[in-house]
Tab-separated table of C-alpha atoms in Angstrom:
chain	number	residue	atom	x	y	z
T	1	UNK	CA	13.694	-11.440	24.525
T	2	UNK	CA	13.443	-7.745	23.907
T	3	UNK	CA	10.218	-6.090	22.866
T	4	UNK	CA	9.174	-2.545	22.154
T	5	UNK	CA	5.729	-1.136	22.791
T	6	UNK	CA	4.174	1.991	21.380
T	7	UNK	CA	0.815	3.517	22.127
T	8	UNK	CA	-1.663	4.571	21.107
T	9	UNK	CA	-1.827	2.888	17.711
T	10	UNK	CA	-3.950	5.639	16.212
T	11	UNK	CA	-4.740	9.142	17.328
T	12	UNK	CA	-6.844	11.963	15.933
T	13	UNK	CA	-6.162	15.330	17.505
T	14	UNK	CA	-7.351	18.873	16.743
T	15	UNK	CA	-4.914	21.581	15.764
T	16	UNK	CA	-3.554	23.328	18.843
T	17	UNK	CA	-4.056	20.384	21.185
T	18	UNK	CA	-1.200	18.738	23.115
T	19	UNK	CA	0.372	15.419	22.231
T	20	UNK	CA	1.982	12.629	24.194
T	21	UNK	CA	3.160	9.403	22.569
T	22	UNK	CA	4.816	6.769	24.671
T	23	UNK	CA	7.326	4.069	23.901
T	24	UNK	CA	8.715	1.466	26.265
T	25	UNK	CA	11.275	-1.254	25.774
T	26	UNK	CA	11.374	-4.529	27.668
T	27	UNK	CA	14.116	-7.070	28.090
T	28	UNK	CA	17.120	-4.782	27.966
T	29	UNK	CA	18.719	-1.997	29.928
T	30	UNK	CA	20.182	1.340	28.882
T	31	UNK	CA	19.019	1.083	25.274
T	32	UNK	CA	19.607	3.790	22.690
T	33	UNK	CA	16.151	5.038	21.770
T	34	UNK	CA	14.916	6.878	18.688
T	35	UNK	CA	11.798	8.612	17.381
T	36	UNK	CA	11.178	8.621	13.635
T	37	UNK	CA	8.375	10.200	11.639
T	38	UNK	CA	7.036	8.991	8.333
T	39	UNK	CA	4.984	11.592	6.524
T	40	UNK	CA	2.581	10.547	3.778
T	41	UNK	CA	4.474	9.518	0.646
T	42	UNK	CA	7.844	10.179	2.212
T	43	UNK	CA	10.589	8.197	3.830
T	44	UNK	CA	11.359	8.081	7.513
T	45	UNK	CA	13.002	11.008	9.218
T	46	UNK	CA	14.880	10.774	12.502
T	47	UNK	CA	13.453	13.258	14.994
T	48	UNK	CA	15.145	12.525	18.316
T	49	UNK	CA	17.483	10.055	19.900
T	50	UNK	CA	18.536	9.323	23.458
T	51	UNK	CA	21.498	7.484	24.927
T	52	UNK	CA	20.299	7.637	28.537
T	53	UNK	CA	17.863	9.052	31.058
T	54	UNK	CA	17.379	12.761	30.529
T	55	UNK	CA	19.675	12.821	27.485
T	56	UNK	CA	17.886	13.927	24.340
T	57	UNK	CA	19.339	14.954	21.002
T	58	UNK	CA	17.218	16.602	18.345
T	59	UNK	CA	17.921	15.964	14.706
T	60	UNK	CA	15.347	18.273	13.190
T	61	UNK	CA	14.003	21.515	14.650
T	62	UNK	CA	10.246	21.308	14.888
T	63	UNK	CA	7.155	21.635	16.969
T	64	UNK	CA	7.919	18.479	18.920
T	65	UNK	CA	9.978	17.549	21.958
T	66	UNK	CA	11.102	14.309	23.533
T	67	UNK	CA	11.834	13.148	27.050
T	68	UNK	CA	13.262	10.070	28.681
T	69	UNK	CA	12.090	9.974	32.277
T	70	UNK	CA	13.079	6.332	32.814
T	71	UNK	CA	15.698	4.049	31.329
T	72	UNK	CA	13.309	2.208	29.036
T	73	UNK	CA	10.719	4.897	28.431
T	74	UNK	CA	10.773	7.458	25.636
T	75	UNK	CA	8.053	10.065	25.196
T	76	UNK	CA	7.285	12.303	22.251
T	77	UNK	CA	5.338	15.459	23.039
T	78	UNK	CA	3.951	18.644	21.657
T	79	UNK	CA	2.298	21.567	23.418
T	80	UNK	CA	0.292	22.611	20.364
T	81	UNK	CA	-0.117	20.377	17.353
T	82	UNK	CA	0.071	21.669	13.793
T	83	UNK	CA	-1.515	20.127	10.725
T	84	UNK	CA	1.985	19.353	9.486
T	85	UNK	CA	2.574	17.114	12.517
T	86	UNK	CA	0.338	14.457	10.963
T	87	UNK	CA	2.168	11.273	10.124
T	88	UNK	CA	3.225	7.850	11.281
T	89	UNK	CA	5.526	7.948	14.307
T	90	UNK	CA	7.870	5.092	15.023
T	91	UNK	CA	9.937	4.412	18.100
T	92	UNK	CA	13.077	2.322	17.757
T	93	UNK	CA	15.902	0.944	19.820
T	94	UNK	CA	19.232	-0.556	18.823
T	95	UNK	CA	21.018	-3.783	19.634
T	96	UNK	CA	24.465	-4.288	18.144
T	97	UNK	CA	24.112	-3.216	14.530
T	98	UNK	CA	20.326	-3.393	14.243
T	99	UNK	CA	17.478	-1.026	14.916
T	100	UNK	CA	14.190	-2.558	16.062
T	101	UNK	CA	10.980	-0.668	15.527
T	102	UNK	CA	7.695	-0.461	17.359
T	103	UNK	CA	4.368	-0.861	15.620
T	104	UNK	CA	3.945	2.869	15.206
T	105	UNK	CA	1.344	5.512	15.994
T	106	UNK	CA	-0.770	6.986	13.213
T	107	UNK	CA	-1.369	10.634	14.136
T	108	UNK	CA	-3.911	12.694	12.247
T	109	UNK	CA	-4.182	16.350	13.127
T	110	UNK	CA	-7.504	17.865	12.067
R	1	UNK	CA	26.605	13.109	5.114
R	2	UNK	CA	24.736	10.011	4.117
R	3	UNK	CA	21.947	9.682	1.609
R	4	UNK	CA	19.909	6.906	0.066
R	5	UNK	CA	18.125	6.870	-3.259
R	6	UNK	CA	15.567	4.231	-4.113
R	7	UNK	CA	14.841	4.154	-7.814
R	8	UNK	CA	11.159	3.745	-8.437
R	9	UNK	CA	8.538	4.637	-5.871
R	10	UNK	CA	6.292	1.877	-7.222
R	11	UNK	CA	7.260	-1.495	-8.658
R	12	UNK	CA	4.737	-3.962	-9.998
R	13	UNK	CA	5.476	-7.609	-10.760
R	14	UNK	CA	3.515	-10.737	-11.487
R	15	UNK	CA	3.402	-13.571	-9.001
R	16	UNK	CA	6.385	-15.831	-9.650
R	17	UNK	CA	8.406	-13.126	-11.387
R	18	UNK	CA	11.739	-11.700	-10.284
R	19	UNK	CA	11.628	-8.875	-7.781
R	20	UNK	CA	14.302	-6.190	-8.113
R	21	UNK	CA	14.224	-3.109	-5.896
R	22	UNK	CA	17.028	-0.657	-6.467
R	23	UNK	CA	18.971	1.248	-3.835
R	24	UNK	CA	21.972	3.519	-4.184
R	25	UNK	CA	23.669	5.201	-1.298
R	26	UNK	CA	26.308	7.759	-0.534
R	27	UNK	CA	28.399	7.746	2.589
R	28	UNK	CA	31.691	9.323	3.583
R	29	UNK	CA	32.593	6.291	5.700
R	30	UNK	CA	32.098	2.553	5.204
R	31	UNK	CA	28.376	2.016	5.500
R	32	UNK	CA	26.104	-0.419	7.178
R	33	UNK	CA	23.190	-1.093	4.823
R	34	UNK	CA	19.729	-2.369	5.575
R	35	UNK	CA	16.494	-3.318	3.900
R	36	UNK	CA	13.288	-3.046	5.886
R	37	UNK	CA	9.749	-4.047	4.936
R	38	UNK	CA	6.628	-2.286	6.141
R	39	UNK	CA	3.108	-3.643	5.892
R	40	UNK	CA	0.222	-1.152	6.113
R	41	UNK	CA	-0.006	0.618	9.455
R	42	UNK	CA	2.735	-1.479	10.967
R	43	UNK	CA	6.292	-0.919	12.065
R	44	UNK	CA	9.371	-1.830	10.103
R	45	UNK	CA	10.732	-5.340	9.968
R	46	UNK	CA	14.336	-6.000	9.094
R	47	UNK	CA	14.746	-8.089	5.948
R	48	UNK	CA	18.516	-8.175	5.809
R	49	UNK	CA	21.623	-6.169	6.551
R	50	UNK	CA	25.175	-5.743	5.342
R	51	UNK	CA	27.823	-4.807	7.864
R	52	UNK	CA	31.120	-6.392	6.876
R	53	UNK	CA	32.288	-9.555	5.171
R	54	UNK	CA	30.374	-11.312	2.438
R	55	UNK	CA	28.852	-8.831	0.034
R	56	UNK	CA	25.905	-11.053	-0.866
R	57	UNK	CA	23.583	-11.207	2.091
R	58	UNK	CA	20.531	-13.363	2.484
R	59	UNK	CA	17.543	-12.361	4.498
R	60	UNK	CA	14.136	-13.534	5.478
R	61	UNK	CA	11.345	-14.553	3.101
R	62	UNK	CA	13.763	-15.483	0.318
R	63	UNK	CA	15.174	-11.984	-0.206
R	64	UNK	CA	18.806	-11.212	-0.786
R	65	UNK	CA	20.907	-8.161	-1.579
R	66	UNK	CA	24.401	-7.550	-2.868
R	67	UNK	CA	26.648	-4.773	-1.651
R	68	UNK	CA	28.583	-3.323	-4.586
R	69	UNK	CA	30.991	-0.715	-3.359
R	70	UNK	CA	32.107	0.343	-6.845
R	71	UNK	CA	28.510	1.062	-7.791
R	72	UNK	CA	27.471	2.314	-4.334
R	73	UNK	CA	24.471	0.032	-4.636
R	74	UNK	CA	22.575	-2.400	-2.453
R	75	UNK	CA	19.773	-3.744	-4.627
R	76	UNK	CA	17.198	-6.127	-3.158
R	77	UNK	CA	16.127	-9.199	-5.118
R	78	UNK	CA	13.887	-12.212	-4.834
R	79	UNK	CA	13.766	-14.847	-7.568
R	80	UNK	CA	10.031	-15.481	-7.393
R	81	UNK	CA	7.483	-13.009	-6.062
R	82	UNK	CA	4.673	-14.103	-3.806
R	83	UNK	CA	1.444	-12.264	-3.148
R	84	UNK	CA	2.477	-11.859	0.481
R	85	UNK	CA	5.511	-9.805	-0.630
R	86	UNK	CA	3.262	-6.859	-1.427
R	87	UNK	CA	4.395	-4.124	0.946
R	88	UNK	CA	6.591	-1.028	1.114
R	89	UNK	CA	10.328	-1.548	1.200
R	90	UNK	CA	12.906	0.818	2.616
R	91	UNK	CA	16.626	0.890	2.073
R	92	UNK	CA	18.650	2.510	4.848
R	93	UNK	CA	22.250	3.332	5.689
R	94	UNK	CA	24.076	4.014	8.919
R	95	UNK	CA	27.697	4.844	9.549
R	96	UNK	CA	30.003	1.914	10.074
R	97	UNK	CA	32.319	1.932	12.999
R	98	UNK	CA	30.947	4.985	14.747
R	99	UNK	CA	29.188	2.689	17.164
R	100	UNK	CA	26.736	3.670	19.833
R	101	UNK	CA	23.888	5.744	18.600
R	102	UNK	CA	24.980	5.630	14.979
R	103	UNK	CA	23.389	2.236	14.444
R	104	UNK	CA	19.958	3.669	15.057
R	105	UNK	CA	20.600	6.940	13.259
R	106	UNK	CA	19.449	5.522	10.002
R	107	UNK	CA	19.069	7.481	6.816
R	108	UNK	CA	16.214	6.024	4.821
R	109	UNK	CA	15.309	6.099	1.193
R	110	UNK	CA	11.880	7.274	0.131
R	111	UNK	CA	10.538	3.756	-0.042
R	112	UNK	CA	9.326	1.524	-2.862
R	113	UNK	CA	5.832	0.112	-2.870
R	114	UNK	CA	5.824	-3.390	-4.304
R	115	UNK	CA	2.628	-4.648	-5.898
R	116	UNK	CA	2.297	-8.300	-6.840
R	117	UNK	CA	-0.300	-9.283	-9.433
R	118	UNK	CA	-1.799	-12.766	-9.639
């Protein structure tokens, strides 16, 4: 069966520090991968998606970037975090008509 | 462009009472519609989905939703609330038929927090 892993689960980072969140999928190949962000009191917003290695599409211009160095690995990064980057980050992948989500990373920028 | 509106950011019901969470959508193409549930500090779990066919769809934990094209609605219901239903619920839409990445390019509503009182 397919599973999706995200880490870390929680993260507290100072303003201006770098960020790296990792997501990996098991049990499938060539998945479509997505990064969503859920800000406090708001819905989920699609940040990036990828259809293959090295292929990244950005939905919202921001302080973040994404990379896909391997087929089942999706990384969300920032060179310098802003306070507004705080939120709950979710990785997802799709199978047929469904999107499956990881457990999320709670990022607090202080 | 797609959009989703969930009416009511907070809904409170008594245990055993009917749960009704409202969702209206807009889409320029036939939509796929989803309801997800999120427990605190966890990811999203799919409750149910509408793609094609029967407009009344049943999901996990006794939830169901009805796709009403004329009303552009996809309201979530459960006949009898349980304490374990307390969570945040998200309605989402993706574009039907576009295939590929569109299934994961979900547009979410703002979420409805369901509180269940004993």
